[in-house]
């Protein structure tokens, strides 16, 4: 496994250090499709540059492979701690894609392993959507739509979490990059066949990208990364929409409606907004995060129109940070006993006191109340 420093945290700075010492800090981990990203926030506010593994954590019969994650995480954590002169980790947060449905092994094995190997006593295991939410909005009432190849919406009134979609490209992810790409390919192949609903501009883009329309199945179906291949065609749909192609415009308008539907399904009500005298009083915030929204106006213009229609009381704000920022933020709040986000074993699983590594699994029920 190669460990490389990477950019990712806003205003991240490398923290000098000569080795383990008396310092303390918290560790944030983002485990996704491109591997692990790990960052150390040293007490006092200094943040290290992230390390990246570049190897996605395996998924096996028991779900996310805890041993494979630990095999990557432990050397990265030790390197960051040594470089920063940190001897104590006050808390660790691991944000993991697939935690909600595939996280049993992580919940069972990580608390004791991290206590034994790194002396960790406080741990939060969070779904990647929760990490994205916290990175974007912090501990506030609101909604976040995270969209790239896939798409999920998550919202909270600080009493419970709500999520919509995120079911994968075969069952959902409606409005996602994979969904847009598939709809664009459908319109292109309709034009090739001479069926209604086709798009000559999209067919031209298929021929430029794939070589020919008949080549598409062979380029797509054998691939294990089919969602990513589908999503790679989404920018071509945006180009054609920007050029005035009705079919492409229709695809993005439909994607916008799907995304707005998911946001509306999870969004807190206007009555859930913070009361007067608190930060963001009277506001329910919404943030859009993820690579899909880099498509720009061809998607954002119809999306904002759909959101204004469905959620007129919501204020869209820029995402403050990414999922790794969210993981660090949760770790800081957990270390300082300020974590107010709602607990949920499948989405935000917290162990506050791993008093004995051998008995860590007994603590799974210690902190399930909001």
mmCIF file of C-alpha atoms in Angstrom:
data_model
loop_
_atom_site.group_PDB
_atom_site.id
_atom_site.type_symbol
_atom_site.label_atom_id
_atom_site.label_comp_id
_atom_site.label_asym_id
_atom_site.label_seq_id
_atom_site.Cartn_x
_atom_site.Cartn_y
_atom_site.Cartn_z
ATOM 1 C CA UNK A 1 0.000 0.000 0.000
ATOM 2 C CA UNK A 2 1.349 3.405 -0.960
ATOM 3 C CA UNK A 3 0.769 6.306 1.408
ATOM 4 C CA UNK A 4 0.665 9.685 -0.270
ATOM 5 C CA UNK A 5 -0.176 13.132 0.992
ATOM 6 C CA UNK A 6 -3.116 14.692 -0.804
ATOM 7 C CA UNK A 7 -5.053 17.914 -0.710
ATOM 8 C CA UNK A 8 -8.670 17.784 0.376
ATOM 9 C CA UNK A 9 -9.287 19.718 3.565
ATOM 10 C CA UNK A 10 -9.956 23.396 3.283
ATOM 11 C CA UNK A 11 -6.938 25.306 4.559
ATOM 12 C CA UNK A 12 -5.131 22.068 5.436
ATOM 13 C CA UNK A 13 -1.578 22.556 6.645
ATOM 14 C CA UNK A 14 1.169 20.062 7.363
ATOM 15 C CA UNK A 15 2.013 19.871 11.054
ATOM 16 C CA UNK A 16 5.697 19.443 11.843
ATOM 17 C CA UNK A 17 6.760 17.030 14.529
ATOM 18 C CA UNK A 18 9.610 14.799 15.571
ATOM 19 C CA UNK A 19 7.702 11.763 16.806
ATOM 20 C CA UNK A 20 5.186 10.544 19.387
ATOM 21 C CA UNK A 21 4.959 12.854 22.361
ATOM 22 C CA UNK A 22 2.602 14.364 24.830
ATOM 23 C CA UNK A 23 0.316 16.000 22.287
ATOM 24 C CA UNK A 24 -3.234 14.877 21.581
ATOM 25 C CA UNK A 25 -5.651 15.144 18.708
ATOM 26 C CA UNK A 26 -8.467 13.489 16.803
ATOM 27 C CA UNK A 27 -8.436 11.411 13.642
ATOM 28 C CA UNK A 28 -10.844 11.699 10.712
ATOM 29 C CA UNK A 29 -11.156 8.930 8.109
ATOM 30 C CA UNK A 30 -13.048 8.901 4.811
ATOM 31 C CA UNK A 31 -13.379 5.445 3.226
ATOM 32 C CA UNK A 32 -14.826 5.487 -0.276
ATOM 33 C CA UNK A 33 -14.491 4.167 -3.781
ATOM 34 C CA UNK A 34 -11.010 5.602 -4.266
ATOM 35 C CA UNK A 35 -9.562 4.327 -0.973
ATOM 36 C CA UNK A 36 -8.919 5.856 2.442
ATOM 37 C CA UNK A 37 -8.210 9.479 3.219
ATOM 38 C CA UNK A 38 -6.983 10.117 6.741
ATOM 39 C CA UNK A 39 -6.258 13.385 8.519
ATOM 40 C CA UNK A 40 -5.176 14.301 12.035
ATOM 41 C CA UNK A 41 -6.503 17.394 13.796
ATOM 42 C CA UNK A 42 -4.074 18.321 16.554
ATOM 43 C CA UNK A 43 -5.472 19.939 19.685
ATOM 44 C CA UNK A 44 -5.096 23.664 19.206
ATOM 45 C CA UNK A 45 -6.603 23.650 15.741
ATOM 46 C CA UNK A 46 -3.726 22.527 13.522
ATOM 47 C CA UNK A 47 -4.705 20.067 10.785
ATOM 48 C CA UNK A 48 -2.343 17.776 8.932
ATOM 49 C CA UNK A 49 -2.400 17.271 5.200
ATOM 50 C CA UNK A 50 -4.397 14.114 4.448
ATOM 51 C CA UNK A 51 -2.784 10.791 3.630
ATOM 52 C CA UNK A 52 -4.414 8.699 0.912
ATOM 53 C CA UNK A 53 -4.145 4.932 0.465
ATOM 54 C CA UNK A 54 -5.475 4.697 -3.091
ATOM 55 C CA UNK A 55 -6.914 1.221 -2.409
ATOM 56 C CA UNK A 56 -10.657 0.817 -1.778
ATOM 57 C CA UNK A 57 -11.592 -1.273 1.249
ATOM 58 C CA UNK A 58 -12.827 -4.702 0.226
ATOM 59 C CA UNK A 59 -16.376 -5.910 0.753
ATOM 60 C CA UNK A 60 -16.832 -9.582 1.613
ATOM 61 C CA UNK A 61 -19.504 -11.989 2.879
ATOM 62 C CA UNK A 62 -19.686 -10.097 6.204
ATOM 63 C CA UNK A 63 -19.866 -6.697 4.545
ATOM 64 C CA UNK A 64 -17.087 -4.109 4.680
ATOM 65 C CA UNK A 65 -13.858 -5.935 5.542
ATOM 66 C CA UNK A 66 -12.741 -4.541 8.902
ATOM 67 C CA UNK A 67 -9.354 -6.253 8.701
ATOM 68 C CA UNK A 68 -8.604 -4.744 5.302
ATOM 69 C CA UNK A 69 -9.605 -1.283 6.534
ATOM 70 C CA UNK A 70 -7.413 -1.621 9.629
ATOM 71 C CA UNK A 71 -4.488 -2.863 7.557
ATOM 72 C CA UNK A 72 -4.540 0.436 5.685
ATOM 73 C CA UNK A 73 -5.622 2.757 8.492
ATOM 74 C CA UNK A 74 -3.200 1.806 11.268
ATOM 75 C CA UNK A 75 0.067 2.635 9.463
ATOM 76 C CA UNK A 76 -1.430 5.872 8.166
ATOM 77 C CA UNK A 77 -2.601 6.901 11.641
ATOM 78 C CA UNK A 78 0.771 6.056 13.198
ATOM 79 C CA UNK A 79 2.624 8.038 10.561
ATOM 80 C CA UNK A 80 0.421 11.097 11.097
ATOM 81 C CA UNK A 81 0.740 10.846 14.870
ATOM 82 C CA UNK A 82 4.524 10.481 14.722
ATOM 83 C CA UNK A 83 4.933 13.387 12.318
ATOM 84 C CA UNK A 84 2.738 15.642 14.464
ATOM 85 C CA UNK A 85 4.169 14.626 17.834
ATOM 86 C CA UNK A 86 0.795 13.278 18.971
ATOM 87 C CA UNK A 87 0.715 10.450 21.496
ATOM 88 C CA UNK A 88 -2.997 10.374 22.338
ATOM 89 C CA UNK A 89 -6.075 10.189 20.130
ATOM 90 C CA UNK A 90 -9.036 11.668 21.974
ATOM 91 C CA UNK A 91 -11.505 10.431 19.343
ATOM 92 C CA UNK A 92 -11.649 8.834 15.902
ATOM 93 C CA UNK A 93 -14.376 9.096 13.275
ATOM 94 C CA UNK A 94 -14.536 6.686 10.342
ATOM 95 C CA UNK A 95 -16.888 7.679 7.538
ATOM 96 C CA UNK A 96 -17.529 4.677 5.315
ATOM 97 C CA UNK A 97 -19.448 4.163 2.106
ATOM 98 C CA UNK A 98 -21.875 1.273 2.598
ATOM 99 C CA UNK A 99 -21.874 1.450 6.405
ATOM 100 C CA UNK A 100 -25.668 1.511 6.624
ATOM 101 C CA UNK A 101 -26.167 -1.915 5.060
ATOM 102 C CA UNK A 102 -22.662 -3.442 5.082
ATOM 103 C CA UNK A 103 -21.176 -2.174 8.344
ATOM 104 C CA UNK A 104 -21.762 -5.001 10.841
ATOM 105 C CA UNK A 105 -18.123 -6.104 10.774
ATOM 106 C CA UNK A 106 -16.893 -2.548 11.346
ATOM 107 C CA UNK A 107 -19.252 -2.002 14.263
ATOM 108 C CA UNK A 108 -18.228 -5.318 15.834
ATOM 109 C CA UNK A 109 -14.452 -5.163 15.314
ATOM 110 C CA UNK A 110 -13.225 -1.586 15.029
ATOM 111 C CA UNK A 111 -13.824 -0.366 18.618
ATOM 112 C CA UNK A 112 -11.680 -3.052 20.265
ATOM 113 C CA UNK A 113 -9.037 -3.004 17.518
ATOM 114 C CA UNK A 114 -8.562 0.771 17.644
ATOM 115 C CA UNK A 115 -8.487 0.714 21.444
ATOM 116 C CA UNK A 116 -5.846 -2.004 21.411
ATOM 117 C CA UNK A 117 -3.681 -0.594 18.610
ATOM 118 C CA UNK A 118 -4.021 3.178 19.082
ATOM 119 C CA UNK A 119 -5.452 3.623 22.563
ATOM 120 C CA UNK A 120 -8.726 5.031 21.181
ATOM 121 C CA UNK A 121 -11.523 5.421 23.748
ATOM 122 C CA UNK A 122 -14.099 7.334 21.704
ATOM 123 C CA UNK A 123 -15.169 6.241 18.238
ATOM 124 C CA UNK A 124 -17.848 7.270 15.741
ATOM 125 C CA UNK A 125 -18.643 5.119 12.702
ATOM 126 C CA UNK A 126 -20.705 7.150 10.258
ATOM 127 C CA UNK A 127 -22.289 6.566 6.882
ATOM 128 C CA UNK A 128 -20.627 8.475 4.076
ATOM 129 C CA UNK A 129 -23.833 10.483 3.669
ATOM 130 C CA UNK A 130 -23.637 11.607 7.309
ATOM 131 C CA UNK A 131 -20.004 12.611 6.830
ATOM 132 C CA UNK A 132 -20.984 14.535 3.689
ATOM 133 C CA UNK A 133 -23.837 16.219 5.586
ATOM 134 C CA UNK A 134 -21.622 17.265 8.475
ATOM 135 C CA UNK A 135 -18.880 18.486 6.169
ATOM 136 C CA UNK A 136 -21.382 20.583 4.264
ATOM 137 C CA UNK A 137 -23.632 21.954 7.046
ATOM 138 C CA UNK A 138 -22.108 20.984 10.383
ATOM 139 C CA UNK A 139 -24.503 20.306 13.262
ATOM 140 C CA UNK A 140 -27.432 22.253 11.820
ATOM 141 C CA UNK A 141 -30.977 21.518 10.747
ATOM 142 C CA UNK A 142 -31.099 21.005 7.013
ATOM 143 C CA UNK A 143 -30.652 18.796 3.987
ATOM 144 C CA UNK A 144 -27.698 17.765 1.873
ATOM 145 C CA UNK A 145 -27.817 16.212 -1.576
ATOM 146 C CA UNK A 146 -24.619 14.307 -2.356
ATOM 147 C CA UNK A 147 -24.450 13.432 -6.037
ATOM 148 C CA UNK A 148 -21.812 12.047 -8.332
ATOM 149 C CA UNK A 149 -21.981 8.648 -9.997
ATOM 150 C CA UNK A 150 -24.725 7.897 -7.449
ATOM 151 C CA UNK A 151 -27.128 10.148 -5.566
ATOM 152 C CA UNK A 152 -28.432 10.305 -2.023
ATOM 153 C CA UNK A 153 -30.290 12.949 -0.043
ATOM 154 C CA UNK A 154 -30.007 13.157 3.731
ATOM 155 C CA UNK A 155 -31.701 15.485 6.194
ATOM 156 C CA UNK A 156 -32.069 15.959 9.906
ATOM 157 C CA UNK A 157 -34.085 18.025 12.351
ATOM 158 C CA UNK A 158 -31.431 17.065 14.959
ATOM 159 C CA UNK A 159 -33.827 14.482 16.384
ATOM 160 C CA UNK A 160 -33.512 11.835 13.679
ATOM 161 C CA UNK A 161 -31.929 11.209 10.284
ATOM 162 C CA UNK A 162 -33.900 10.827 7.075
ATOM 163 C CA UNK A 163 -32.403 9.519 3.853
ATOM 164 C CA UNK A 164 -33.776 9.060 0.372
ATOM 165 C CA UNK A 165 -32.439 7.099 -2.587
ATOM 166 C CA UNK A 166 -28.834 5.973 -2.667
ATOM 167 C CA UNK A 167 -30.114 2.573 -3.846
ATOM 168 C CA UNK A 168 -27.550 2.108 -6.605
ATOM 169 C CA UNK A 169 -27.880 2.464 -10.354
ATOM 170 C CA UNK A 170 -30.093 -0.611 -10.821
ATOM 171 C CA UNK A 171 -32.670 0.306 -8.177
ATOM 172 C CA UNK A 172 -32.435 4.072 -7.879
ATOM 173 C CA UNK A 173 -29.831 6.848 -7.739
ATOM 174 C CA UNK A 174 -32.383 8.774 -9.780
ATOM 175 C CA UNK A 175 -30.947 11.977 -11.180
ATOM 176 C CA UNK A 176 -27.363 10.845 -10.571
ATOM 177 C CA UNK A 177 -24.502 10.859 -13.031
ATOM 178 C CA UNK A 178 -25.155 7.206 -13.874
ATOM 179 C CA UNK A 179 -28.867 7.921 -14.335
ATOM 180 C CA UNK A 180 -28.201 10.915 -16.604
ATOM 181 C CA UNK A 181 -25.633 8.981 -18.610
ATOM 182 C CA UNK A 182 -27.984 6.043 -19.108
ATOM 183 C CA UNK A 183 -30.841 8.325 -20.165
ATOM 184 C CA UNK A 184 -28.516 10.078 -22.611
ATOM 185 C CA UNK A 185 -27.365 6.790 -24.096
ATOM 186 C CA UNK A 186 -30.990 5.700 -24.432
ATOM 187 C CA UNK A 187 -31.791 8.849 -26.429
ATOM 188 C CA UNK A 188 -28.732 8.296 -28.609
ATOM 189 C CA UNK A 189 -29.607 4.676 -29.363
ATOM 190 C CA UNK A 190 -33.187 5.676 -30.137
ATOM 191 C CA UNK A 191 -31.828 8.026 -32.771
ATOM 192 C CA UNK A 192 -29.636 5.260 -34.176
ATOM 193 C CA UNK A 193 -32.684 2.953 -34.433
ATOM 194 C CA UNK A 194 -35.029 5.624 -35.719
ATOM 195 C CA UNK A 195 -37.339 5.323 -32.717
ATOM 196 C CA UNK A 196 -39.199 8.300 -31.222
ATOM 197 C CA UNK A 197 -37.418 10.271 -28.532
ATOM 198 C CA UNK A 198 -34.013 10.044 -30.139
ATOM 199 C CA UNK A 199 -31.293 12.680 -30.226
ATOM 200 C CA UNK A 200 -28.945 13.146 -33.163
ATOM 201 C CA UNK A 201 -26.530 15.323 -31.129
ATOM 202 C CA UNK A 202 -26.309 12.670 -28.405
ATOM 203 C CA UNK A 203 -25.764 9.987 -31.055
ATOM 204 C CA UNK A 204 -22.892 12.044 -32.420
ATOM 205 C CA UNK A 205 -21.378 12.203 -28.933
ATOM 206 C CA UNK A 206 -21.770 8.416 -28.539
ATOM 207 C CA UNK A 207 -19.870 7.914 -31.780
ATOM 208 C CA UNK A 208 -17.147 10.271 -30.572
ATOM 209 C CA UNK A 209 -16.824 8.565 -27.170
ATOM 210 C CA UNK A 210 -17.536 4.890 -27.894
ATOM 211 C CA UNK A 211 -16.706 4.612 -31.596
ATOM 212 C CA UNK A 212 -20.174 3.589 -32.755
ATOM 213 C CA UNK A 213 -23.612 2.899 -31.345
ATOM 214 C CA UNK A 214 -23.324 -0.894 -31.802
ATOM 215 C CA UNK A 215 -20.097 -0.792 -29.749
ATOM 216 C CA UNK A 216 -21.852 0.541 -26.640
ATOM 217 C CA UNK A 217 -23.068 -2.809 -25.211
ATOM 218 C CA UNK A 218 -19.635 -4.378 -25.503
ATOM 219 C CA UNK A 219 -18.031 -1.360 -23.865
ATOM 220 C CA UNK A 220 -20.588 -1.294 -21.042
ATOM 221 C CA UNK A 221 -21.943 -4.701 -20.045
ATOM 222 C CA UNK A 222 -18.671 -6.562 -19.305
ATOM 223 C CA UNK A 223 -17.369 -3.749 -17.105
ATOM 224 C CA UNK A 224 -17.486 -4.178 -13.311
ATOM 225 C CA UNK A 225 -17.610 -0.368 -13.017
ATOM 226 C CA UNK A 226 -20.739 0.078 -15.150
ATOM 227 C CA UNK A 227 -22.134 2.934 -13.026
ATOM 228 C CA UNK A 228 -18.931 4.925 -13.571
ATOM 229 C CA UNK A 229 -19.019 4.224 -17.315
ATOM 230 C CA UNK A 230 -22.615 5.428 -17.477
ATOM 231 C CA UNK A 231 -21.765 8.507 -15.441
ATOM 232 C CA UNK A 232 -18.868 9.322 -17.764
ATOM 233 C CA UNK A 233 -21.441 10.117 -20.458
ATOM 234 C CA UNK A 234 -23.353 12.593 -18.268
ATOM 235 C CA UNK A 235 -21.113 15.563 -19.184
ATOM 236 C CA UNK A 236 -21.882 14.863 -22.848
ATOM 237 C CA UNK A 237 -25.590 15.218 -22.040
ATOM 238 C CA UNK A 238 -24.843 18.579 -20.416
ATOM 239 C CA UNK A 239 -22.911 19.736 -23.495
ATOM 240 C CA UNK A 240 -25.813 18.804 -25.772
ATOM 241 C CA UNK A 241 -28.330 20.456 -23.451
ATOM 242 C CA UNK A 242 -26.245 23.617 -23.420
ATOM 243 C CA UNK A 243 -26.361 23.497 -27.211
ATOM 244 C CA UNK A 244 -30.169 23.415 -27.220
ATOM 245 C CA UNK A 245 -30.851 19.716 -27.866
ATOM 246 C CA UNK A 246 -34.425 19.071 -26.642
ATOM 247 C CA UNK A 247 -33.782 15.467 -25.625
ATOM 248 C CA UNK A 248 -30.741 16.371 -23.538
ATOM 249 C CA UNK A 249 -32.598 19.305 -21.969
ATOM 250 C CA UNK A 250 -35.411 16.918 -21.103
ATOM 251 C CA UNK A 251 -33.021 14.425 -19.500
ATOM 252 C CA UNK A 252 -31.548 17.087 -17.218
ATOM 253 C CA UNK A 253 -34.968 18.506 -16.382
ATOM 254 C CA UNK A 254 -36.093 15.012 -15.343
ATOM 255 C CA UNK A 255 -32.891 14.536 -13.317
ATOM 256 C CA UNK A 256 -33.563 17.845 -11.559
ATOM 257 C CA UNK A 257 -37.073 16.720 -10.617
ATOM 258 C CA UNK A 258 -35.762 13.430 -9.235
ATOM 259 C CA UNK A 259 -33.136 15.186 -7.130
ATOM 260 C CA UNK A 260 -35.694 17.698 -5.841
ATOM 261 C CA UNK A 261 -38.074 14.836 -4.993
ATOM 262 C CA UNK A 262 -35.389 13.165 -2.867
ATOM 263 C CA UNK A 263 -34.469 16.434 -1.160
ATOM 264 C CA UNK A 264 -38.118 17.126 -0.354
ATOM 265 C CA UNK A 265 -38.571 13.608 1.042
ATOM 266 C CA UNK A 266 -35.911 14.160 3.725
ATOM 267 C CA UNK A 267 -36.040 17.898 4.339
ATOM 268 C CA UNK A 268 -37.117 19.151 7.770
ATOM 269 C CA UNK A 269 -40.211 21.317 7.838
ATOM 270 C CA UNK A 270 -40.194 25.063 8.269
ATOM 271 C CA UNK A 271 -41.310 24.504 11.870
ATOM 272 C CA UNK A 272 -38.079 22.588 12.516
ATOM 273 C CA UNK A 273 -35.928 25.650 11.851
ATOM 274 C CA UNK A 274 -33.872 26.902 14.821
ATOM 275 C CA UNK A 275 -35.726 29.301 17.066
ATOM 276 C CA UNK A 276 -34.903 32.983 17.525
ATOM 277 C CA UNK A 277 -31.696 33.681 19.367
ATOM 278 C CA UNK A 278 -29.811 30.687 17.921
ATOM 279 C CA UNK A 279 -27.494 30.511 14.932
ATOM 280 C CA UNK A 280 -29.410 30.262 11.663
ATOM 281 C CA UNK A 281 -32.684 31.162 13.368
ATOM 282 C CA UNK A 282 -35.676 30.576 11.136
ATOM 283 C CA UNK A 283 -33.588 28.858 8.457
ATOM 284 C CA UNK A 284 -33.622 25.376 7.022
ATOM 285 C CA UNK A 285 -30.474 25.074 4.947
ATOM 286 C CA UNK A 286 -29.762 22.947 1.909
ATOM 287 C CA UNK A 287 -26.379 22.207 0.343
ATOM 288 C CA UNK A 288 -25.495 20.476 -2.906
ATOM 289 C CA UNK A 289 -22.256 18.543 -2.828
ATOM 290 C CA UNK A 290 -20.468 16.154 -5.153
ATOM 291 C CA UNK A 291 -19.017 16.081 -8.627
ATOM 292 C CA UNK A 292 -22.352 15.998 -10.451
ATOM 293 C CA UNK A 293 -22.999 19.651 -9.759
ATOM 294 C CA UNK A 294 -19.846 20.653 -11.587
ATOM 295 C CA UNK A 295 -21.959 20.188 -14.722
ATOM 296 C CA UNK A 296 -23.097 23.738 -14.069
ATOM 297 C CA UNK A 297 -26.114 25.592 -15.401
ATOM 298 C CA UNK A 298 -27.552 22.880 -17.681
ATOM 299 C CA UNK A 299 -28.374 20.933 -14.493
ATOM 300 C CA UNK A 300 -28.333 23.618 -11.800
ATOM 301 C CA UNK A 301 -30.836 25.950 -13.451
ATOM 302 C CA UNK A 302 -33.657 23.353 -13.672
ATOM 303 C CA UNK A 303 -32.650 21.910 -10.296
ATOM 304 C CA UNK A 304 -32.915 25.247 -8.492
ATOM 305 C CA UNK A 305 -36.272 25.855 -10.144
ATOM 306 C CA UNK A 306 -37.507 22.455 -8.962
ATOM 307 C CA UNK A 307 -36.184 23.041 -5.434
ATOM 308 C CA UNK A 308 -37.846 26.473 -5.272
ATOM 309 C CA UNK A 309 -41.141 24.855 -6.228
ATOM 310 C CA UNK A 310 -40.857 21.928 -3.811
ATOM 311 C CA UNK A 311 -39.063 23.639 -0.910
ATOM 312 C CA UNK A 312 -39.748 27.384 -1.064
ATOM 313 C CA UNK A 313 -38.768 27.948 2.593
ATOM 314 C CA UNK A 314 -35.267 26.430 2.232
ATOM 315 C CA UNK A 315 -32.125 28.507 1.761
ATOM 316 C CA UNK A 316 -29.428 26.975 -0.421
ATOM 317 C CA UNK A 317 -25.931 27.536 0.941
ATOM 318 C CA UNK A 318 -22.516 26.479 -0.360
ATOM 319 C CA UNK A 319 -21.152 23.290 1.160
ATOM 320 C CA UNK A 320 -18.590 24.298 3.793
ATOM 321 C CA UNK A 321 -16.478 21.193 3.261
ATOM 322 C CA UNK A 322 -16.326 17.602 2.085
ATOM 323 C CA UNK A 323 -16.881 14.234 3.848
ATOM 324 C CA UNK A 324 -13.365 14.221 5.313
ATOM 325 C CA UNK A 325 -14.047 17.625 6.850
ATOM 326 C CA UNK A 326 -17.249 16.117 8.231
ATOM 327 C CA UNK A 327 -15.419 13.157 9.774
ATOM 328 C CA UNK A 328 -12.930 15.477 11.477
ATOM 329 C CA UNK A 329 -15.732 17.728 12.725
ATOM 330 C CA UNK A 330 -17.604 14.799 14.271
ATOM 331 C CA UNK A 331 -14.400 13.574 15.953
ATOM 332 C CA UNK A 332 -13.734 17.018 17.437
ATOM 333 C CA UNK A 333 -17.287 17.340 18.756
ATOM 334 C CA UNK A 334 -17.227 13.797 20.145
ATOM 335 C CA UNK A 335 -13.921 14.426 21.929
ATOM 336 C CA UNK A 336 -15.304 17.595 23.516
ATOM 337 C CA UNK A 337 -18.737 16.148 24.445
ATOM 338 C CA UNK A 338 -20.478 18.545 22.055
ATOM 339 C CA UNK A 339 -21.866 16.073 19.515
ATOM 340 C CA UNK A 340 -25.552 16.895 19.048
ATOM 341 C CA UNK A 341 -26.254 14.994 15.839
ATOM 342 C CA UNK A 342 -28.839 12.237 16.294
ATOM 343 C CA UNK A 343 -27.445 8.785 16.998
ATOM 344 C CA UNK A 344 -28.449 5.873 14.811
ATOM 345 C CA UNK A 345 -26.678 2.501 14.842
ATOM 346 C CA UNK A 346 -26.805 2.218 11.069
ATOM 347 C CA UNK A 347 -25.810 5.796 10.217
ATOM 348 C CA UNK A 348 -24.065 7.369 13.241
ATOM 349 C CA UNK A 349 -22.804 4.688 15.616
ATOM 350 C CA UNK A 350 -20.979 6.074 18.649
ATOM 351 C CA UNK A 351 -18.914 4.373 21.342
ATOM 352 C CA UNK A 352 -18.022 6.889 24.056
ATOM 353 C CA UNK A 353 -15.950 4.774 26.420
ATOM 354 C CA UNK A 354 -14.062 1.741 25.185
ATOM 355 C CA UNK A 355 -12.894 1.025 28.716
ATOM 356 C CA UNK A 356 -11.483 -2.400 27.922
ATOM 357 C CA UNK A 357 -10.537 -3.416 24.405
ATOM 358 C CA UNK A 358 -11.561 -6.996 25.092
ATOM 359 C CA UNK A 359 -15.045 -5.893 26.108
ATOM 360 C CA UNK A 360 -15.485 -3.118 23.563
ATOM 361 C CA UNK A 361 -18.336 -4.862 21.807
ATOM 362 C CA UNK A 362 -20.352 -4.651 25.028
ATOM 363 C CA UNK A 363 -20.353 -0.889 24.704
ATOM 364 C CA UNK A 364 -22.357 -0.886 21.489
ATOM 365 C CA UNK A 365 -25.509 -0.041 23.377
ATOM 366 C CA UNK A 366 -23.999 2.575 25.702
ATOM 367 C CA UNK A 367 -24.745 5.654 23.621
ATOM 368 C CA UNK A 368 -27.782 5.291 21.449
ATOM 369 C CA UNK A 369 -29.860 8.110 22.839
ATOM 370 C CA UNK A 370 -29.880 11.495 21.082
#
